[in-house]
Coordinates of C-alpha atoms in Angstrom, one line a residue:
Chain A
X1 CA 0.0 0.0 0.0
X2 CA 2.1 2.9 -1.3
X3 CA 1.6 6.5 -0.4
X4 CA 1.8 7.3 -4.1
X5 CA -0.2 6.1 -7.2
X6 CA 1.1 3.3 -9.5
X7 CA 1.9 6.0 -12.1
X8 CA 4.1 7.9 -9.7
X9 CA 5.9 4.7 -8.6
X10 CA 6.5 3.8 -12.2
X11 CA 8.3 7.0 -12.9
X12 CA 10.2 6.9 -9.7
X13 CA 11.3 3.4 -10.0
X14 CA 12.4 3.7 -13.6
X15 CA 12.7 7.5 -14.4
X16 CA 13.0 8.4 -18.0
X17 CA 15.5 10.7 -19.7
X18 CA 17.9 10.9 -16.7
X19 CA 21.2 12.6 -17.4
X20 CA 23.2 15.7 -18.0
X21 CA 23.5 17.2 -21.5
X22 CA 26.8 18.5 -22.5
X23 CA 25.7 21.4 -24.7
X24 CA 22.1 21.9 -24.1
X25 CA 20.1 24.5 -26.2
X26 CA 18.6 25.6 -22.9
X27 CA 19.2 24.9 -19.3
X28 CA 16.6 25.4 -16.6
X29 CA 16.6 24.8 -12.9
X30 CA 14.0 25.1 -10.2
X31 CA 13.7 24.4 -6.5
X32 CA 16.0 25.1 -3.5
X33 CA 18.0 23.3 -0.9
X34 CA 15.7 24.7 1.9
X35 CA 12.7 22.7 0.9
X36 CA 14.9 19.9 -0.4
X37 CA 13.9 19.5 -4.1
X38 CA 16.2 20.7 -6.9
X39 CA 15.7 20.0 -10.6
X40 CA 17.8 20.7 -13.6
X41 CA 16.2 20.3 -17.1
X42 CA 18.3 20.2 -20.3
X43 CA 16.7 20.7 -23.7
X44 CA 18.0 20.3 -27.2
X45 CA 16.1 22.2 -29.8
X46 CA 15.6 20.9 -33.3
X47 CA 13.2 21.5 -36.2
X48 CA 10.3 19.3 -37.3
X49 CA 9.4 18.6 -40.9
X50 CA 7.2 21.8 -41.0
X51 CA 10.2 23.8 -39.9
X52 CA 8.8 24.4 -36.4
X53 CA 11.1 24.4 -33.4
X54 CA 10.7 21.3 -31.3
X55 CA 12.2 19.8 -28.2
X56 CA 14.4 17.2 -30.0
X57 CA 16.0 15.8 -26.8
X58 CA 15.5 16.3 -23.2
X59 CA 17.3 15.2 -20.0
X60 CA 16.9 15.9 -16.3
X61 CA 18.6 15.6 -13.0
X62 CA 16.7 15.8 -9.7
X63 CA 17.6 15.8 -6.1
X64 CA 14.5 15.4 -4.1
X65 CA 11.6 13.2 -3.0
X66 CA 10.0 10.4 -4.9
X67 CA 7.4 12.7 -6.5
X68 CA 9.9 15.4 -7.4
X69 CA 11.8 12.8 -9.4
X70 CA 8.6 11.3 -10.8
X71 CA 7.3 14.6 -11.9
X72 CA 10.4 15.6 -13.7
X73 CA 10.5 12.2 -15.4
X74 CA 6.8 12.4 -16.4
X75 CA 7.3 16.0 -17.8
X76 CA 10.2 15.0 -20.0
X77 CA 8.2 12.2 -21.5
X78 CA 5.2 14.5 -22.0
X79 CA 7.1 17.2 -23.9
X80 CA 9.8 15.3 -25.8
X81 CA 9.2 15.8 -29.4
X82 CA 6.6 18.6 -28.9
X83 CA 6.9 22.0 -30.5
X84 CA 8.2 24.8 -28.2
X85 CA 4.7 26.3 -28.5
X86 CA 3.0 23.2 -27.2
X87 CA 5.6 22.5 -24.6
X88 CA 4.9 26.0 -23.0
X89 CA 1.3 25.1 -22.7
X90 CA 2.0 22.2 -20.2
X91 CA 0.8 23.1 -16.7
X92 CA 1.2 21.6 -13.3
X93 CA -2.4 20.4 -13.6
X94 CA -1.5 18.2 -16.5
X95 CA 1.1 16.5 -14.2
X96 CA -1.4 16.3 -11.3
X97 CA -4.0 14.7 -13.6
X98 CA -1.7 12.0 -14.7
X99 CA -0.4 11.2 -11.2
X100 CA -3.8 11.0 -9.5
X101 CA -4.2 11.5 -5.8
X102 CA -1.1 13.1 -4.3
X103 CA -0.9 14.6 -0.8
X104 CA -1.7 18.3 -1.1
X105 CA 1.6 19.3 0.3
X106 CA 3.3 17.5 -2.6
X107 CA 1.6 19.5 -5.3
X108 CA 4.3 22.1 -5.2
X109 CA 6.7 19.5 -6.7
X110 CA 4.7 19.4 -9.9
X111 CA 4.9 23.2 -10.0
X112 CA 8.7 23.0 -9.7
X113 CA 9.0 20.7 -12.7
X114 CA 7.1 23.1 -14.9
X115 CA 9.1 26.0 -13.6
X116 CA 12.3 24.1 -14.7
X117 CA 10.9 23.8 -18.1
X118 CA 9.9 27.4 -18.3
X119 CA 13.5 28.4 -17.3
X120 CA 15.0 26.0 -19.9
X121 CA 12.9 27.5 -22.7
X122 CA 13.6 31.1 -21.4
X123 CA 17.3 30.2 -21.4
X124 CA 17.2 29.0 -25.0
X125 CA 15.3 32.1 -26.2
X126 CA 17.8 34.3 -24.4
X127 CA 20.9 32.5 -25.8
X128 CA 19.7 32.6 -29.3
X129 CA 18.4 36.2 -28.9
X130 CA 14.9 35.2 -30.1
X131 CA 11.9 37.2 -29.0
X132 CA 10.5 36.3 -25.6
X133 CA 6.7 36.5 -25.2
X134 CA 5.3 38.6 -22.4
X135 CA 3.8 35.5 -20.9
X136 CA 7.1 33.6 -20.7
X137 CA 8.9 36.7 -19.4
X138 CA 6.3 37.1 -16.7
X139 CA 6.7 33.4 -15.6
X140 CA 10.5 33.7 -15.6
X141 CA 10.4 36.8 -13.6
X142 CA 8.2 35.2 -11.0
X143 CA 10.5 32.2 -10.7
X144 CA 13.6 34.5 -10.5
X145 CA 12.0 36.6 -7.8
X146 CA 11.0 33.6 -5.7
X147 CA 14.6 32.2 -6.0
X148 CA 16.1 35.6 -5.0
X149 CA 13.8 35.7 -1.9
X150 CA 14.9 32.3 -0.7
X151 CA 18.6 33.2 -1.4
X152 CA 18.2 36.4 0.5
X153 CA 16.9 34.5 3.6
X154 CA 19.4 31.6 3.3
X155 CA 22.6 33.1 2.1
X156 CA 25.0 31.0 0.2
X157 CA 22.5 28.5 -1.3
X158 CA 23.4 29.3 -4.8
X159 CA 27.1 28.9 -4.2
X160 CA 26.6 25.7 -2.4
X161 CA 24.5 24.2 -5.2
X162 CA 27.2 25.1 -7.8
X163 CA 29.8 23.5 -5.8
X164 CA 27.8 20.3 -5.3
X165 CA 27.0 20.1 -9.0
X166 CA 30.7 20.3 -9.8
X167 CA 31.3 17.3 -7.6
X168 CA 33.2 18.9 -4.7
Chain B
X1 CA 8.0 -12.8 -2.6
X2 CA 8.0 -9.3 -1.4
X3 CA 9.8 -8.7 2.0
X4 CA 7.9 -7.3 4.9
X5 CA 10.6 -5.8 7.1
X6 CA 9.6 -3.2 9.7
X7 CA 12.3 -0.9 10.8
X8 CA 10.3 2.0 12.2
X9 CA 9.8 0.8 15.7
X10 CA 10.6 4.3 17.0
X11 CA 7.3 5.5 15.3
X12 CA 5.2 2.7 16.7
X13 CA 5.3 -1.0 17.6
X14 CA 3.0 -3.9 17.1
X15 CA 1.1 -5.1 20.1
X16 CA 2.9 -8.1 21.7
X17 CA 0.6 -11.2 21.5
X18 CA 1.0 -11.5 25.4
X19 CA -0.2 -7.9 25.7
X20 CA -3.2 -8.5 23.5
X21 CA -4.2 -11.6 25.5
X22 CA -4.2 -9.6 28.7
X23 CA -6.3 -6.8 27.2
X24 CA -9.1 -8.9 25.6
X25 CA -11.3 -9.6 28.6
X26 CA -11.5 -5.8 29.1
X27 CA -13.3 -5.2 25.8
X28 CA -16.2 -7.6 26.2
X29 CA -16.4 -9.1 29.6
X30 CA -14.8 -6.6 32.1
X31 CA -15.9 -3.5 30.2
X32 CA -17.3 -1.4 33.1
X33 CA -16.7 2.3 33.6
X34 CA -14.3 2.7 36.5
X35 CA -16.4 5.4 38.1
X36 CA -19.5 3.2 38.3
X37 CA -20.5 1.9 41.8
X38 CA -21.7 -1.4 40.7
X39 CA -19.6 -4.5 40.3
X40 CA -18.9 -4.0 36.6
X41 CA -17.3 -0.7 37.4
X42 CA -15.4 -1.9 40.5
X43 CA -14.0 -4.8 38.5
X44 CA -12.6 -2.4 35.9
X45 CA -11.4 -0.1 38.8
X46 CA -9.4 -3.0 40.2
X47 CA -7.7 -3.6 37.0
X48 CA -6.9 0.0 36.6
X49 CA -5.3 0.3 40.0
X50 CA -3.4 -3.0 39.6
X51 CA -2.0 -1.6 36.3
X52 CA -1.1 1.6 38.1
X53 CA 0.9 -0.3 40.7
X54 CA 2.7 -2.5 38.2
X55 CA 3.8 0.4 36.0
X56 CA 4.9 2.5 39.1
X57 CA 7.3 -0.3 40.0
X58 CA 9.2 0.0 36.9
X59 CA 10.4 3.6 37.7
X60 CA 10.4 3.3 41.5
X61 CA 7.5 5.6 41.8
X62 CA 4.4 5.4 44.2
X63 CA 1.2 4.3 42.4
X64 CA -0.5 7.5 43.4
X65 CA 2.2 9.5 41.5
X66 CA 1.1 7.9 38.2
X67 CA -1.7 9.3 36.1
X68 CA -2.8 7.8 32.8
X69 CA -3.4 9.9 29.7
X70 CA -4.2 9.0 26.1
X71 CA -0.8 9.7 24.6
X72 CA 2.7 10.9 25.3
X73 CA 1.8 14.1 23.5
X74 CA -1.0 14.6 26.0
X75 CA 1.3 13.8 28.9
X76 CA 3.9 16.3 27.6
X77 CA 1.2 19.0 27.1
X78 CA 0.0 18.4 30.6
X79 CA 3.5 18.4 32.1
X80 CA 4.5 21.7 30.5
X81 CA 1.3 23.6 30.4
X82 CA -0.3 22.2 33.6
X83 CA 2.9 22.7 35.5
X84 CA 3.6 26.2 34.1
X85 CA 0.0 27.5 34.8
X86 CA 0.0 26.1 38.3
X87 CA 3.4 27.6 39.3
X88 CA 3.6 30.8 37.4
X89 CA 3.4 32.6 40.7
X90 CA 6.9 31.3 41.5
X91 CA 8.3 32.3 38.0
X92 CA 7.8 32.2 34.4
X93 CA 11.0 30.8 32.9
X94 CA 11.2 27.4 31.3
X95 CA 14.3 25.6 30.0
X96 CA 14.1 23.0 27.3
X97 CA 16.5 21.1 25.0
X98 CA 16.3 22.0 21.2
X99 CA 15.8 18.3 20.4
X100 CA 12.6 17.7 22.2
X101 CA 9.7 16.1 20.4
X102 CA 7.4 18.5 18.6
X103 CA 4.8 18.3 21.4
X104 CA 7.1 19.7 23.9
X105 CA 8.4 22.4 21.5
X106 CA 4.9 23.4 20.5
X107 CA 3.7 23.5 24.1
X108 CA 6.6 25.7 25.0
X109 CA 5.8 27.9 22.1
X110 CA 2.3 28.2 23.2
X111 CA 3.5 29.1 26.8
X112 CA 5.7 31.8 25.3
X113 CA 2.7 33.3 23.6
X114 CA 1.1 33.4 27.0
X115 CA 3.9 35.4 28.5
X116 CA 6.4 32.7 29.7
X117 CA 10.1 32.9 28.7
X118 CA 11.6 29.9 27.1
X119 CA 15.3 29.1 26.9
X120 CA 16.5 26.5 24.5
X121 CA 19.8 24.9 25.5
X122 CA 22.4 24.2 23.0
X123 CA 23.5 20.6 22.1
X124 CA 26.8 19.4 20.8
X125 CA 27.3 17.6 17.4
X126 CA 25.9 14.4 19.0
X127 CA 22.9 16.0 20.4
X128 CA 24.2 15.9 24.0
X129 CA 23.1 18.6 26.4
X130 CA 26.0 20.3 28.3
X131 CA 25.6 20.1 32.2
X132 CA 27.4 23.4 32.6
X133 CA 24.9 25.1 30.2
X134 CA 22.1 23.7 32.3
X135 CA 23.5 25.2 35.5
X136 CA 24.1 28.5 33.8
X137 CA 20.7 28.7 32.3
X138 CA 18.7 28.3 35.6
X139 CA 17.7 31.6 37.1
X140 CA 15.7 32.5 40.2
X141 CA 12.5 32.7 38.1
X142 CA 13.1 29.3 36.4
X143 CA 10.2 26.8 37.3
X144 CA 11.0 23.9 34.9
X145 CA 13.6 22.1 33.0
X146 CA 12.5 19.6 30.4
X147 CA 15.0 17.4 28.6
X148 CA 14.1 14.3 26.6
X149 CA 15.8 11.1 28.0
X150 CA 16.5 9.5 24.6
X151 CA 15.8 11.1 21.2
X152 CA 13.2 9.5 19.0
X153 CA 15.2 10.7 16.0
X154 CA 18.9 10.3 16.6
X155 CA 18.8 7.9 19.6
X156 CA 21.2 10.1 21.8
X157 CA 20.7 9.4 25.5
X158 CA 21.0 12.4 27.8
X159 CA 22.6 12.4 31.2
X160 CA 19.3 12.8 33.0
X161 CA 20.6 11.7 36.4
X162 CA 23.1 14.5 36.4
X163 CA 20.5 17.0 35.0
X164 CA 18.1 15.9 37.7
X165 CA 20.7 16.5 40.4
X166 CA 21.5 20.0 39.2
X167 CA 17.8 20.9 39.1
X168 CA 17.2 19.4 42.6
X169 CA 20.1 21.4 44.0
X170 CA 18.8 24.6 42.5
X171 CA 15.2 23.9 43.5
X172 CA 13.8 23.7 40.0
X173 CA 11.4 21.0 38.7
X174 CA 12.7 18.5 36.2
X175 CA 10.6 16.8 33.5
X176 CA 11.8 14.2 31.1
X177 CA 10.1 12.7 28.1
X178 CA 10.9 9.0 28.4
X179 CA 8.6 7.8 25.5
X180 CA 11.5 6.1 23.8
X181 CA 13.5 5.0 26.8
X182 CA 10.8 3.7 29.3
X183 CA 11.3 0.0 29.8
X184 CA 14.4 -0.1 27.6
X185 CA 16.7 1.9 29.9
X186 CA 16.4 1.5 33.7
X187 CA 14.8 4.6 35.2
X188 CA 14.6 5.4 38.9
X189 CA 12.6 8.7 39.5
X190 CA 14.1 9.0 43.0
X191 CA 17.7 8.2 42.2
X192 CA 17.5 10.5 39.1
X193 CA 15.7 13.4 40.9
X194 CA 12.9 13.3 38.3
X195 CA 9.7 15.3 39.2
X196 CA 7.7 14.7 36.0
X197 CA 8.1 11.9 33.5
X198 CA 6.2 10.9 30.3
X199 CA 6.0 7.4 29.0
X200 CA 4.0 5.8 26.1
X201 CA 2.4 2.4 25.6
X202 CA 2.6 2.1 21.9
X203 CA 6.4 2.5 21.9
X204 CA 6.9 -0.6 24.0
X205 CA 4.6 -3.2 22.3
X206 CA 1.5 -2.0 24.1
X207 CA -1.6 -0.6 22.4
X208 CA -2.1 3.0 21.2
X209 CA -4.2 5.2 23.4
X210 CA -2.5 4.9 26.7
X211 CA 0.4 6.8 28.2
X212 CA 1.4 8.1 31.6
X213 CA 2.6 11.2 33.4
X214 CA 4.5 10.6 36.6
X215 CA 4.0 13.6 39.0
X216 CA 6.1 13.5 42.1
X217 CA 4.0 14.0 45.2
X218 CA 3.9 17.6 46.2
X219 CA 4.2 18.9 42.6
X220 CA 1.3 21.0 41.7
X221 CA -0.2 20.9 38.2
X222 CA -3.4 22.2 36.7
X223 CA -5.4 19.8 34.6
X224 CA -6.1 20.4 30.9
X225 CA -9.2 18.2 30.8
X226 CA -11.9 19.2 33.2
X227 CA -14.9 16.9 33.9
X228 CA -15.7 13.9 36.0
X229 CA -12.5 14.2 38.1
X230 CA -10.8 11.0 36.9
X231 CA -7.1 10.4 37.8
X232 CA -7.3 12.5 40.9
X233 CA -8.9 15.3 39.1
X234 CA -6.0 15.7 36.7
X235 CA -7.3 14.0 33.6
X236 CA -11.1 13.8 33.4
X237 CA -12.1 11.3 30.8
X238 CA -13.5 7.8 30.9
X239 CA -10.5 5.7 31.6
X240 CA -9.3 3.4 28.7
X241 CA -9.0 0.3 30.9
X242 CA -8.1 -2.2 28.1
X243 CA -5.3 0.0 26.8
X244 CA -3.9 0.6 30.3
X245 CA -4.0 -3.0 31.1
X246 CA -2.1 -3.6 27.9
X247 CA 0.3 -0.8 28.9
X248 CA 1.0 -2.4 32.2
X249 CA 1.5 -5.9 30.7
X250 CA 3.9 -4.4 28.1
X251 CA 5.8 -2.7 31.0
X252 CA 6.0 -6.0 33.0
X253 CA 7.3 -7.8 29.9
X254 CA 10.1 -5.2 29.6
X255 CA 10.9 -5.5 33.3
X256 CA 11.9 -9.1 32.7
X257 CA 13.3 -8.9 29.2
X258 CA 15.0 -5.5 28.8
X259 CA 18.6 -6.8 29.2
X260 CA 18.3 -9.7 26.8
X261 CA 16.5 -7.4 24.2
X262 CA 19.0 -4.5 24.6
X263 CA 21.9 -6.9 24.1
X264 CA 20.4 -8.3 20.9
X265 CA 19.4 -5.0 19.5
X266 CA 22.7 -3.3 20.2
X267 CA 24.5 -6.0 18.3
X268 CA 22.1 -5.7 15.3
X269 CA 22.2 -2.0 15.4
X270 CA 26.0 -1.8 15.3
X271 CA 26.2 -4.4 12.5
X272 CA 23.9 -2.2 10.5
X273 CA 25.6 1.1 11.3
X274 CA 29.1 -0.3 10.6
X275 CA 28.0 -2.1 7.5
X276 CA 26.5 1.0 6.0
X277 CA 29.4 3.3 6.9
X278 CA 31.8 0.8 5.4
X279 CA 29.8 0.0 2.2
X280 CA 28.4 3.4 1.2
X281 CA 30.8 6.3 0.5
X282 CA 29.5 9.7 1.7
X283 CA 27.5 8.2 4.6
X284 CA 27.6 9.3 8.2
X285 CA 26.1 8.5 11.5
X286 CA 23.8 11.1 13.2
X287 CA 23.7 11.1 17.0
X288 CA 26.1 9.8 19.6
X289 CA 27.8 6.5 18.7
X290 CA 27.7 5.0 22.2
X291 CA 25.2 7.0 24.4
X292 CA 22.5 5.8 22.1
X293 CA 19.3 3.8 22.2
X294 CA 20.1 0.2 21.5
X295 CA 17.6 0.2 18.5
X296 CA 18.3 3.5 16.8
X297 CA 20.1 4.0 13.5
X298 CA 20.1 7.4 12.0
X299 CA 22.4 7.9 9.0
X300 CA 22.8 10.7 6.4
X301 CA 23.9 10.3 2.8
X302 CA 25.5 13.0 0.7
X303 CA 23.8 14.2 -2.4
X304 CA 20.5 12.3 -2.1
X305 CA 17.3 13.1 -0.4
X306 CA 15.7 11.1 2.5
X307 CA 12.1 10.6 1.3
X308 CA 13.3 9.1 -2.0
X309 CA 15.4 6.6 0.0
X310 CA 12.4 5.8 2.2
X311 CA 10.1 5.2 -0.7
X312 CA 12.7 3.1 -2.5
X313 CA 13.1 0.9 0.6
X314 CA 9.3 0.7 0.9
X315 CA 9.2 -0.6 -2.6
X316 CA 11.7 -3.3 -1.6
X317 CA 9.7 -4.1 1.5
X318 CA 11.6 -2.2 4.2
X319 CA 9.8 0.4 6.4
X320 CA 11.9 3.3 7.5
X321 CA 11.7 7.0 8.2
X322 CA 13.6 10.3 7.4
X323 CA 14.1 13.8 8.8
X324 CA 14.0 15.5 5.4
X325 CA 11.7 18.4 4.7
X326 CA 9.8 16.5 2.0
X327 CA 8.6 14.1 4.5
X328 CA 7.4 16.6 7.1
X329 CA 4.0 18.3 7.2
X330 CA 5.7 21.6 7.5
X331 CA 8.1 21.2 4.6
X332 CA 11.0 21.9 7.0
X333 CA 14.0 19.6 7.7
X334 CA 14.1 18.0 11.1
X335 CA 14.7 20.5 13.9
X336 CA 16.6 17.8 15.7
X337 CA 19.2 17.3 12.9
X338 CA 19.5 21.1 12.4
X339 CA 20.2 21.4 16.2
X340 CA 23.2 19.2 15.8
X341 CA 24.7 21.8 13.5
X342 CA 23.8 20.0 10.3
X343 CA 22.9 22.2 7.3
X344 CA 19.6 21.7 5.5
X345 CA 21.2 19.6 2.6
X346 CA 22.7 17.3 5.3
X347 CA 19.4 17.0 7.2
X348 CA 17.5 16.2 4.0
X349 CA 19.8 13.2 3.2
X350 CA 18.9 11.4 6.5
X351 CA 17.5 8.0 7.0
X352 CA 16.2 6.6 10.3
X353 CA 16.0 2.8 10.9
X354 CA 14.8 1.7 14.3
X355 CA 14.9 -2.0 15.3
X356 CA 12.7 -3.9 17.6
X357 CA 11.7 -7.1 19.4
X358 CA 10.8 -8.9 16.2
X359 CA 13.9 -7.8 14.1
X360 CA 16.0 -10.7 12.8
X361 CA 19.6 -10.7 11.8
X362 CA 18.5 -11.6 8.2
X363 CA 16.6 -8.2 8.1
X364 CA 19.8 -6.5 8.8
X365 CA 21.6 -8.5 6.1
X366 CA 18.8 -7.6 3.6
X367 CA 19.1 -3.9 4.2
X368 CA 22.9 -4.0 3.9
X369 CA 22.4 -5.8 0.6
X370 CA 19.9 -3.4 -1.0
X371 CA 20.7 0.0 0.5
X372 CA 24.0 0.6 -1.4
X373 CA 22.2 0.1 -4.7
X374 CA 19.4 2.5 -3.7
X375 CA 21.9 5.2 -2.8
X376 CA 23.9 4.5 -6.0
X377 CA 20.7 4.9 -8.2
X378 CA 19.6 8.0 -6.5
X379 CA 23.1 9.6 -6.9
X380 CA 22.9 8.8 -10.7
X381 CA 19.6 10.8 -10.8
X382 CA 20.9 13.6 -8.7
X383 CA 22.5 16.8 -10.2
X384 CA 25.1 16.7 -7.4
X385 CA 28.1 14.5 -8.1

């Protein structure tokens, strides 16, 4: 009798698309060490037959609870191969729907996965100097503001995370 | 076949079959209300008083000094709030350790909101309270010191006899939460100068729904529950006789078996701790290596998070716990681990395994077999290398 649904357990036991990309088109991160969930999302952008930009490849790394890992895995399977336009339409409710009953307190983990994706896409547009929609900009600014507030209250978190990621 | 290994005895224990047998008559045959004047009631009252006497023996207390409550949380609430409100004329300063159970911390917080001053002692990296700190912290207006005997999280056992002595010398009452230690470690309320003591049935193979508060004769406390005047007016509520009978039986069993059980569990505990520290790089022990509950293992692992370890173990049939934020209702890492000086990222990576009466050596071997793989996999998924 698990606390989580079969879908969550499936993605937690065998997460899809785990790994670090060497030269991602976009890199997004979400979460913080205070709440104990941190996600890194790497996307490779390609073009489909119609010439539209798609998420050709996607990888993730997550430090966090079972549902944090499961959410990032699920998200990567949902958006791999999708156009950038469609990928941006994925909401936390889409993840929540797939995973069924989840303790209320865990719903923020699905929010984090979508935030990581938002940041990855924002990073791609910024790197390639492409126009950023007001909607995407607003989302990014909200995520950045929240991260700054947490860093302000818990100095050194950003530095710590960078060190840990390098393998110190 | 999926394994069914329970290693969360610190959270709760199964009822020992001998305890269950002792309880059964009190559900259907001897079910009277202890306050009734007829023979059904008196029969139940006899069982209640016999239980009281049996339990008081375990800690060298007088039966009249034991009152029964419904839980250790209730006992701790009554000890702190009841004591503070009854004695606020003498002073309004209370001293607690930072590694108390939530119910003590929250009761203290509430008292602070009512105008009491709370001092939290420091603990060292093992969670031990410093006796000099205790002495220094006591002021003329101090009315209570409360220090948990053995930590439910990290297993560290405090020098309560020495703390009790300091308090007695300074004329301050001493409360200790013995929910995890009662039965397992010999306690003598007189030798240890204890004035208030909490113990719980469901931590010692008794049923949930029964606990006790030892209140030394002469110590004044105000009740939280007002009503029919049960338990010398200190805890009005129809008495849960079957649970109390079970509690007493569980305590009796411990009186006879604690040495044998402690010896067995210490051996298993150390095998598991040493095995993990040896096999898994980046693993550390939380809590004192020797002044430690015989059944408590609390480890932390670099670069992985505790709840994901617990769920992985659960999928493999092992029940465990963690002090990570993800696993708490408040989304904060364990205050006990933070009090040791650990940073949030260290506290998140913690795993608590607590052994018990029915733990076998093969259970230890199984965990040693599967845990390294779990940590390795989670480290592969983690962004931290």
